[in-house]
PDB file of C-alpha atoms in Angstrom:
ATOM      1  CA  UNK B   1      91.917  36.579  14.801  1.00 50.00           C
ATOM      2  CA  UNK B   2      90.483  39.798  16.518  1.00 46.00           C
ATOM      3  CA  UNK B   3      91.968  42.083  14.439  1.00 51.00           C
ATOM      4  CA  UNK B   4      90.708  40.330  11.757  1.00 50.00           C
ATOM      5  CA  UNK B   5      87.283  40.388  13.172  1.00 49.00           C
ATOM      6  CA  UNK B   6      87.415  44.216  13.564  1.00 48.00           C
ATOM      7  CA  UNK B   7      88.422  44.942   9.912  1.00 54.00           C
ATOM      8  CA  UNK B   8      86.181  42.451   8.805  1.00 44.00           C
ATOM      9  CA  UNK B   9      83.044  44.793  10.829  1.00 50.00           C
ATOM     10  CA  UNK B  10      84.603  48.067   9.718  1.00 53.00           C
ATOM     11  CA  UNK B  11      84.874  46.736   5.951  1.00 55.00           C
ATOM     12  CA  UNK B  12      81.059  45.877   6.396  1.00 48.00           C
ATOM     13  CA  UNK B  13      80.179  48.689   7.793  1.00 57.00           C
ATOM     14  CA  UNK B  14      81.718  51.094   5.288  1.00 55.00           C
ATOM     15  CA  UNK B  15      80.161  49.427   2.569  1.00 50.00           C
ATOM     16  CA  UNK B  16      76.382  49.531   3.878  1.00 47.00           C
ATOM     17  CA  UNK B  17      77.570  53.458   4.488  1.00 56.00           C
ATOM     18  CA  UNK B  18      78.648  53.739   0.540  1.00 50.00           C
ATOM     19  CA  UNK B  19      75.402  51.730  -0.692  1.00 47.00           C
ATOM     20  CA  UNK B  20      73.207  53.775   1.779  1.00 45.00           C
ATOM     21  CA  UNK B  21      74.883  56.870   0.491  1.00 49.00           C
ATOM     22  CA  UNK B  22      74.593  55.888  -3.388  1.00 49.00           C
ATOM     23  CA  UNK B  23      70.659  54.991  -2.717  1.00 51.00           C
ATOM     24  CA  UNK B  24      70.487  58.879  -1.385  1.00 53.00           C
ATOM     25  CA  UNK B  25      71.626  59.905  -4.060  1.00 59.00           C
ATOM     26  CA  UNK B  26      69.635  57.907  -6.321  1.00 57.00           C
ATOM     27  CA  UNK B  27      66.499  58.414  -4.363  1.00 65.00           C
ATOM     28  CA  UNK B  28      67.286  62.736  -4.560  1.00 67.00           C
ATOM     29  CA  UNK B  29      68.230  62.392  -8.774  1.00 77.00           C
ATOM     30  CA  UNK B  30      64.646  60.649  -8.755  1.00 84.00           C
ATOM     31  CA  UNK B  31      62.858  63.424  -6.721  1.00 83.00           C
ATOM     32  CA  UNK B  32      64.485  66.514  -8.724  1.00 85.00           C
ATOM     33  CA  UNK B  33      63.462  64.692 -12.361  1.00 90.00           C
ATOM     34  CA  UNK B  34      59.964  64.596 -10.664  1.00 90.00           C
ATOM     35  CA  UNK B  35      59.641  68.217  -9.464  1.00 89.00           C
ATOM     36  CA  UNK B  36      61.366  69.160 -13.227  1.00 91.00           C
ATOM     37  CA  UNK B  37      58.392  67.643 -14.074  1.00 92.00           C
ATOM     38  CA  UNK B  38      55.768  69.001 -12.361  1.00 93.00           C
ATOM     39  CA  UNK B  39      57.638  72.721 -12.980  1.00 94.00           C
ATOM     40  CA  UNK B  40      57.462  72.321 -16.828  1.00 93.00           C
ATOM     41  CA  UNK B  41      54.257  71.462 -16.733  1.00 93.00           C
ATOM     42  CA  UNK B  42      52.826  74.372 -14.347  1.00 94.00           C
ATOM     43  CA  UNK B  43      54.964  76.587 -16.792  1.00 93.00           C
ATOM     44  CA  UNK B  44      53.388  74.912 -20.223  1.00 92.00           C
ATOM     45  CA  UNK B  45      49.870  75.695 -17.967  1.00 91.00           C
ATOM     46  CA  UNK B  46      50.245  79.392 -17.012  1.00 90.00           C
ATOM     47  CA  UNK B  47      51.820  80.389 -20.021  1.00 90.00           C
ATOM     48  CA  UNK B  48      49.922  78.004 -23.058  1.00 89.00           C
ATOM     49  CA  UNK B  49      46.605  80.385 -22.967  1.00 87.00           C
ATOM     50  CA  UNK B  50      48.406  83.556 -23.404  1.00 84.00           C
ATOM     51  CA  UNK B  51      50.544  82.868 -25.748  1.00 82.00           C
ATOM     52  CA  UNK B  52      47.349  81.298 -28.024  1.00 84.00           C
ATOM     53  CA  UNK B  53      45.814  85.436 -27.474  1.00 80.00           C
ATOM     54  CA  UNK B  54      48.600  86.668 -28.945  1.00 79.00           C
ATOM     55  CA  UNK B  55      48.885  84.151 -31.603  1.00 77.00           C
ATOM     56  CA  UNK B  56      47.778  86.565 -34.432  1.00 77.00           C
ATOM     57  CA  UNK B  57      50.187  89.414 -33.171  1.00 73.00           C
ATOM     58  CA  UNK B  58      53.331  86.628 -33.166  1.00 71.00           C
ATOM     59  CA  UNK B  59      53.031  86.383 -37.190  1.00 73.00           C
ATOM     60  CA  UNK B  60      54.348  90.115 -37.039  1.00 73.00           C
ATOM     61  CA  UNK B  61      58.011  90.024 -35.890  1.00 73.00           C
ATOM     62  CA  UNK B  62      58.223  93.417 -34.327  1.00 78.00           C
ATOM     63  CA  UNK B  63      59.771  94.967 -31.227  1.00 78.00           C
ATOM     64  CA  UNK B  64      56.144  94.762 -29.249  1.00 81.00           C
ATOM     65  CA  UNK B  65      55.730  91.310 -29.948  1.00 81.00           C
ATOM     66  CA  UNK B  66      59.086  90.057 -28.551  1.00 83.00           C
ATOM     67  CA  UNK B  67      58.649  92.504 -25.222  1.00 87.00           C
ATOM     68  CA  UNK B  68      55.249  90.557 -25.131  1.00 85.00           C
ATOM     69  CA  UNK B  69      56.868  87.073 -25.647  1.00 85.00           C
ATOM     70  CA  UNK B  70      59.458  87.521 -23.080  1.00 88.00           C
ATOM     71  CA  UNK B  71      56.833  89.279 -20.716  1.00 89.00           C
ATOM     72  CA  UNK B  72      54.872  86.210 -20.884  1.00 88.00           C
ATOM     73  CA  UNK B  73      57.511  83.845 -20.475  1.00 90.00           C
ATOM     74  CA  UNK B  74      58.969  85.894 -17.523  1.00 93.00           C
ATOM     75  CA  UNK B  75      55.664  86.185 -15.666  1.00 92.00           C
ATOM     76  CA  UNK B  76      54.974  82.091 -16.554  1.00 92.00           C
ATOM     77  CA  UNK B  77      58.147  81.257 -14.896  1.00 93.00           C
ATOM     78  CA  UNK B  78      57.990  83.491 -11.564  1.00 95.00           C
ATOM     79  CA  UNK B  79      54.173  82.006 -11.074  1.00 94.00           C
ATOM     80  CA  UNK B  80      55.579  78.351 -11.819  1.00 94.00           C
ATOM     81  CA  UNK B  81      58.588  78.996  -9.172  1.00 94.00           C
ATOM     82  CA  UNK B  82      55.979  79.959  -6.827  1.00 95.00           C
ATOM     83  CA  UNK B  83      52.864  77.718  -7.399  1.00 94.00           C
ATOM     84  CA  UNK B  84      55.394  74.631  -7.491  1.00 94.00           C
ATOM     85  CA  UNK B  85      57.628  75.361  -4.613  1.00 93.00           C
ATOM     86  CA  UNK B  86      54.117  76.284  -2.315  1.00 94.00           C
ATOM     87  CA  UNK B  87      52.501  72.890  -3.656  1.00 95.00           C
ATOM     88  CA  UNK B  88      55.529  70.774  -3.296  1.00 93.00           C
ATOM     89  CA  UNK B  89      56.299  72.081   0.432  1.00 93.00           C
ATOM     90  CA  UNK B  90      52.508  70.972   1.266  1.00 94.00           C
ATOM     91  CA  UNK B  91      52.658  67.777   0.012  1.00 94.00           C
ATOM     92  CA  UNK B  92      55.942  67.260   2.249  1.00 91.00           C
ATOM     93  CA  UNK B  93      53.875  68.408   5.428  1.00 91.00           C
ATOM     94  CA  UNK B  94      51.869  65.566   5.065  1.00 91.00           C
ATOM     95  CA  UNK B  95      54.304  62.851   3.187  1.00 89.00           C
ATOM     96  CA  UNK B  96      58.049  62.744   3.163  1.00 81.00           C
ATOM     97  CA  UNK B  97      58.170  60.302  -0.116  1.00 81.00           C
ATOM     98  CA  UNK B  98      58.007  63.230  -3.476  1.00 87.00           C
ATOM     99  CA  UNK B  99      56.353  61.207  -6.091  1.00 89.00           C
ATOM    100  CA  UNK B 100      54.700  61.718  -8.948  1.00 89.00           C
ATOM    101  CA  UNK B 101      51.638  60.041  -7.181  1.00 91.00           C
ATOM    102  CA  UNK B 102      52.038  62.451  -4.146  1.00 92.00           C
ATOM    103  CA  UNK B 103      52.183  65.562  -6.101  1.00 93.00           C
ATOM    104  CA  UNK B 104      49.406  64.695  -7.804  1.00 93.00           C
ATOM    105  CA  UNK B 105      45.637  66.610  -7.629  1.00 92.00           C
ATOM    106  CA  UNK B 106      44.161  63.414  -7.970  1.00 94.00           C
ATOM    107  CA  UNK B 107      44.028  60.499  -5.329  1.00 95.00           C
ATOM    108  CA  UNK B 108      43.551  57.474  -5.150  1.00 94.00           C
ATOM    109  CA  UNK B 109      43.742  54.466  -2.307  1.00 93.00           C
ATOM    110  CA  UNK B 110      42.159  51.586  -1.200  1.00 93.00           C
ATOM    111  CA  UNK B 111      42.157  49.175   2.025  1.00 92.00           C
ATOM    112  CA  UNK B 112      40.661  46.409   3.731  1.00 92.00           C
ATOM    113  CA  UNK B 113      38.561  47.210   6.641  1.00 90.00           C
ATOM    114  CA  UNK B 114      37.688  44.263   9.585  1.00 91.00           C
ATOM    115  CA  UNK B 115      34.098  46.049   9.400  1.00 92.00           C
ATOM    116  CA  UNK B 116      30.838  44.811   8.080  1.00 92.00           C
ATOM    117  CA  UNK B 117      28.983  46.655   5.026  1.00 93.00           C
ATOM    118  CA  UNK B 118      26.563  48.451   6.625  1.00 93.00           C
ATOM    119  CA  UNK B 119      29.404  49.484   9.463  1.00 93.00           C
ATOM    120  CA  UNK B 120      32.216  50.638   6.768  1.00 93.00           C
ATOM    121  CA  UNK B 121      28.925  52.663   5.052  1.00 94.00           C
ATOM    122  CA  UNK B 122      28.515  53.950   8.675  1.00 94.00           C
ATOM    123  CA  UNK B 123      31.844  54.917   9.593  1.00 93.00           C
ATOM    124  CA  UNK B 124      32.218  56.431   6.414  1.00 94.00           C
ATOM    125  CA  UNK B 125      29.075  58.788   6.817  1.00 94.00           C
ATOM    126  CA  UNK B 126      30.052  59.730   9.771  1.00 93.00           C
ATOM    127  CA  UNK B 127      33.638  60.903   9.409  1.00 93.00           C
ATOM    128  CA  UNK B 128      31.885  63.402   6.560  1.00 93.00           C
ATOM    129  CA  UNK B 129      29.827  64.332   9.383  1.00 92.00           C
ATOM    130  CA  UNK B 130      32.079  65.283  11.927  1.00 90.00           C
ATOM    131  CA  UNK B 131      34.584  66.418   9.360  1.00 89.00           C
ATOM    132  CA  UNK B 132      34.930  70.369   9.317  1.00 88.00           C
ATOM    133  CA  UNK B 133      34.212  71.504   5.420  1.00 89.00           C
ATOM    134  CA  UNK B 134      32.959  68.164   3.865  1.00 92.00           C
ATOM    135  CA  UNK B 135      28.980  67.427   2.888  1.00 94.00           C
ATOM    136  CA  UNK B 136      27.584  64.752   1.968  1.00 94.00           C
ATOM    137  CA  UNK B 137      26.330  65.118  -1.819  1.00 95.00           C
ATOM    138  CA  UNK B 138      24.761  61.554  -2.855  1.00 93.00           C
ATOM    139  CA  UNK B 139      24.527  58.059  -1.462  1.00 93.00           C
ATOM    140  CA  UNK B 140      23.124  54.731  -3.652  1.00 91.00           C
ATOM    141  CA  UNK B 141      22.112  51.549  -2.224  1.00 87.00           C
ATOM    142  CA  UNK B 142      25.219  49.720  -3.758  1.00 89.00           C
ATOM    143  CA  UNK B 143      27.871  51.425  -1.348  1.00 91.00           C
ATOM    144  CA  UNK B 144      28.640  54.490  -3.336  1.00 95.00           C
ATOM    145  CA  UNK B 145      29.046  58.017  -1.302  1.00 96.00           C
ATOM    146  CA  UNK B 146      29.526  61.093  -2.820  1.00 96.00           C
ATOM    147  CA  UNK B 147      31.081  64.014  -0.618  1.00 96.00           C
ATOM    148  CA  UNK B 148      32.218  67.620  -1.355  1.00 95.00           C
ATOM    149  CA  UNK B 149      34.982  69.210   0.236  1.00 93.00           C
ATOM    150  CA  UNK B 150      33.958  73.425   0.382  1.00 89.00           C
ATOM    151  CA  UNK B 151      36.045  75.881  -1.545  1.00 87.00           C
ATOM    152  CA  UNK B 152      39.437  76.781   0.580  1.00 84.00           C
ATOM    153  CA  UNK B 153      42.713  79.042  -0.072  1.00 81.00           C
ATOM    154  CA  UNK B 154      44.238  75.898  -1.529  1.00 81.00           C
ATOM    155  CA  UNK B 155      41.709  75.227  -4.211  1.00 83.00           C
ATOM    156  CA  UNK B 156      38.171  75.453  -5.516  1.00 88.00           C
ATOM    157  CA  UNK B 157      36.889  72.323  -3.369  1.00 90.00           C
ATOM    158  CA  UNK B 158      36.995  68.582  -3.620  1.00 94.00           C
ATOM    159  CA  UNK B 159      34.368  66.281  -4.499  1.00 95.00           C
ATOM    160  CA  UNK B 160      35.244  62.993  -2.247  1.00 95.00           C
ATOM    161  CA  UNK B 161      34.066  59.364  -3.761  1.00 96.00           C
ATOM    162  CA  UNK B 162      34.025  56.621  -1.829  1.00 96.00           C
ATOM    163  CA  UNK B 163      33.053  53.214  -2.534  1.00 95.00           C
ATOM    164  CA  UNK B 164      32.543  50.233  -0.279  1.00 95.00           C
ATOM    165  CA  UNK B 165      32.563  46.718  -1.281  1.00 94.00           C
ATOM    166  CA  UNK B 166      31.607  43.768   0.675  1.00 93.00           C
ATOM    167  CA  UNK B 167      34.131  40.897   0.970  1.00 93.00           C
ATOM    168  CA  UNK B 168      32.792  38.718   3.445  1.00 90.00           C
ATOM    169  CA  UNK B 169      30.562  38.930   6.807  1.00 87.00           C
ATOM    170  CA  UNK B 170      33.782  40.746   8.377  1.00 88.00           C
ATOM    171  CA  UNK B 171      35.511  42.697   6.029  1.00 92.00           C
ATOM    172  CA  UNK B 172      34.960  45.379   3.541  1.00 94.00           C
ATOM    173  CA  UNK B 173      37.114  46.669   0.848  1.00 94.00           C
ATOM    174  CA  UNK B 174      36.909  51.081   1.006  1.00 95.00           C
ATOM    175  CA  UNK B 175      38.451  52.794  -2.131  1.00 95.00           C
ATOM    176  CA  UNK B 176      38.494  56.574  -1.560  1.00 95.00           C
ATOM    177  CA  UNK B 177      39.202  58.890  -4.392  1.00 96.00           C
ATOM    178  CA  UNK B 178      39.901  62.867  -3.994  1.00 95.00           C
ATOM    179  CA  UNK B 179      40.317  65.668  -7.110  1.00 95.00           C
ATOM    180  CA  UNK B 180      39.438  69.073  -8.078  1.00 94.00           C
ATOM    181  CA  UNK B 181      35.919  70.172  -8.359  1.00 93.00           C
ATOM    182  CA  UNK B 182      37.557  72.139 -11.439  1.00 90.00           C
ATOM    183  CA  UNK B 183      38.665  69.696 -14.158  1.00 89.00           C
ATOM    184  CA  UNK B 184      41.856  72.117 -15.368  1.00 89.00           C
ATOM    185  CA  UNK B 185      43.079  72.047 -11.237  1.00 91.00           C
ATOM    186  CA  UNK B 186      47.508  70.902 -12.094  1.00 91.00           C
ATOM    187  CA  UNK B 187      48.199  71.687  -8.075  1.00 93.00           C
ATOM    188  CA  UNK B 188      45.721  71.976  -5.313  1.00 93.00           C
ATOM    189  CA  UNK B 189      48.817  72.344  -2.248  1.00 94.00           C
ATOM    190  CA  UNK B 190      48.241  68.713  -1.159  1.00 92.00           C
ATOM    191  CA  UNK B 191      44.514  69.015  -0.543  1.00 93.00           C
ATOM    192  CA  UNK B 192      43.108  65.808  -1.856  1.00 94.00           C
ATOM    193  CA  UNK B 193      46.359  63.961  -0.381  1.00 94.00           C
ATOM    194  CA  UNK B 194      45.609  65.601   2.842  1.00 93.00           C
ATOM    195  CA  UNK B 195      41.900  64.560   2.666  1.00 92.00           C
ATOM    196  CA  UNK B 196      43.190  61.003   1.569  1.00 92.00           C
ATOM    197  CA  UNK B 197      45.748  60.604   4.337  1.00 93.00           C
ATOM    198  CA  UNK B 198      43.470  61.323   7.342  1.00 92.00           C
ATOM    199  CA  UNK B 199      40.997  58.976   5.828  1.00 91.00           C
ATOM    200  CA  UNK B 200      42.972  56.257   5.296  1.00 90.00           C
ATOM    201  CA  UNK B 201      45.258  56.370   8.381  1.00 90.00           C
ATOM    202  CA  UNK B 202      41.603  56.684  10.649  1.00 88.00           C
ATOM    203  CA  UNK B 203      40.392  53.434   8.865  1.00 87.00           C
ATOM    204  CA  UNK B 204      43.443  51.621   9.053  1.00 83.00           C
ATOM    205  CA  UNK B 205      43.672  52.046  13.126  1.00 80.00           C
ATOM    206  CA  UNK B 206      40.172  50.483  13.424  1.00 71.00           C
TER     207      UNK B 206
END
């Protein structure tokens, strides 16, 4: 009945090891389709506007134009292997899950706060206050607060929105939103996710 007992554990135990295992795998196949992604994109972005200069020089198949072709592509791939590998190990400082979400220059989140309107409002012009690099830009009387983020190594600077909504007496809902100042920004090396994170995880511990 023991013995039984034991191979009855062990046959358990190797199984959650196998589906554990398979999920790895699963989870790893997800995260290389999503950094394919992002690579064939940065490539399509690097190399789209000079290959439309040379547009009028590809109707004239000669030796020139295919060194040019090939210079472009070669130049569009070394700046993709290095733009996406730089921007991807950023985003893992700061998050361990590789999504399309977390590679994004774009954020997004939301939470509920146990603060009152005109505290969230308060707590949120203060941490662009004290924050190193962020100034306030606008605020209106309906809970909207528009912040910039100054230009960096990592990108041009961030304009920061953030917009409080009162639930009830005690609670507020915060939605904070991070991009680019420039529209055309693909990667910015995890600088709005960055910006979102500390935000978020500072609110969420009040």
């Amino acid at each position: 009945m023991k013995m039984e007992g034991v191979r009855l554990k062990h046959m358990i135990m190797n199984l959650v090891r196998k589906m554990a295992h398979k999920e790895d795998r699963g989870r790893g196949a997800n995260q290389l389709r999503i950094m394919i992604s992002l690579y064939v994109k940065l490539l399509c972005y690097f190399t789209a506007p000079l290959f439309l200069v040379i547009l009028p020089f590809m109707l004239y198949k000669t030796y020139m134009t295919t060194l040019l072709i090939l210079s472009i592509l070669l130049v569009g791939v070394l700046f993709t292997l290095i733009v996406g590998t730089l921007h991807v190990r950023e985003v893992k400082k700061i998050t361990e899950s590789i999504s399309h979400e977390s590679l994004s220059a774009r954020q997004k989140r939301s939470l509920i706060a146990d603060l009152t309107y005109k505290e969230a409002i308060d707590w949120c012009l203060r941490f662009i206050e004290e924050t190193k690099g962020i100034k306030l830009v606008s605020q209106n009387p309906r809970g909207l607060i528009i912040a910039r983020k100054k230009l960096s190594f990592k990108s041009f600077g961030n304009k920061i929105r953030l917009e409080v909504t009162r639930i009830d007496d005690r609670s507020t809902e915060i939605i904070i939103e991070s991009e680019p100042i420039l529209p055309t920004t693909v990667v910015d090396f995890g600088e709005s996710l960055q910006i979102i994170d500390i935000m978020y995880n500072k609110l969420r511990r009040l």
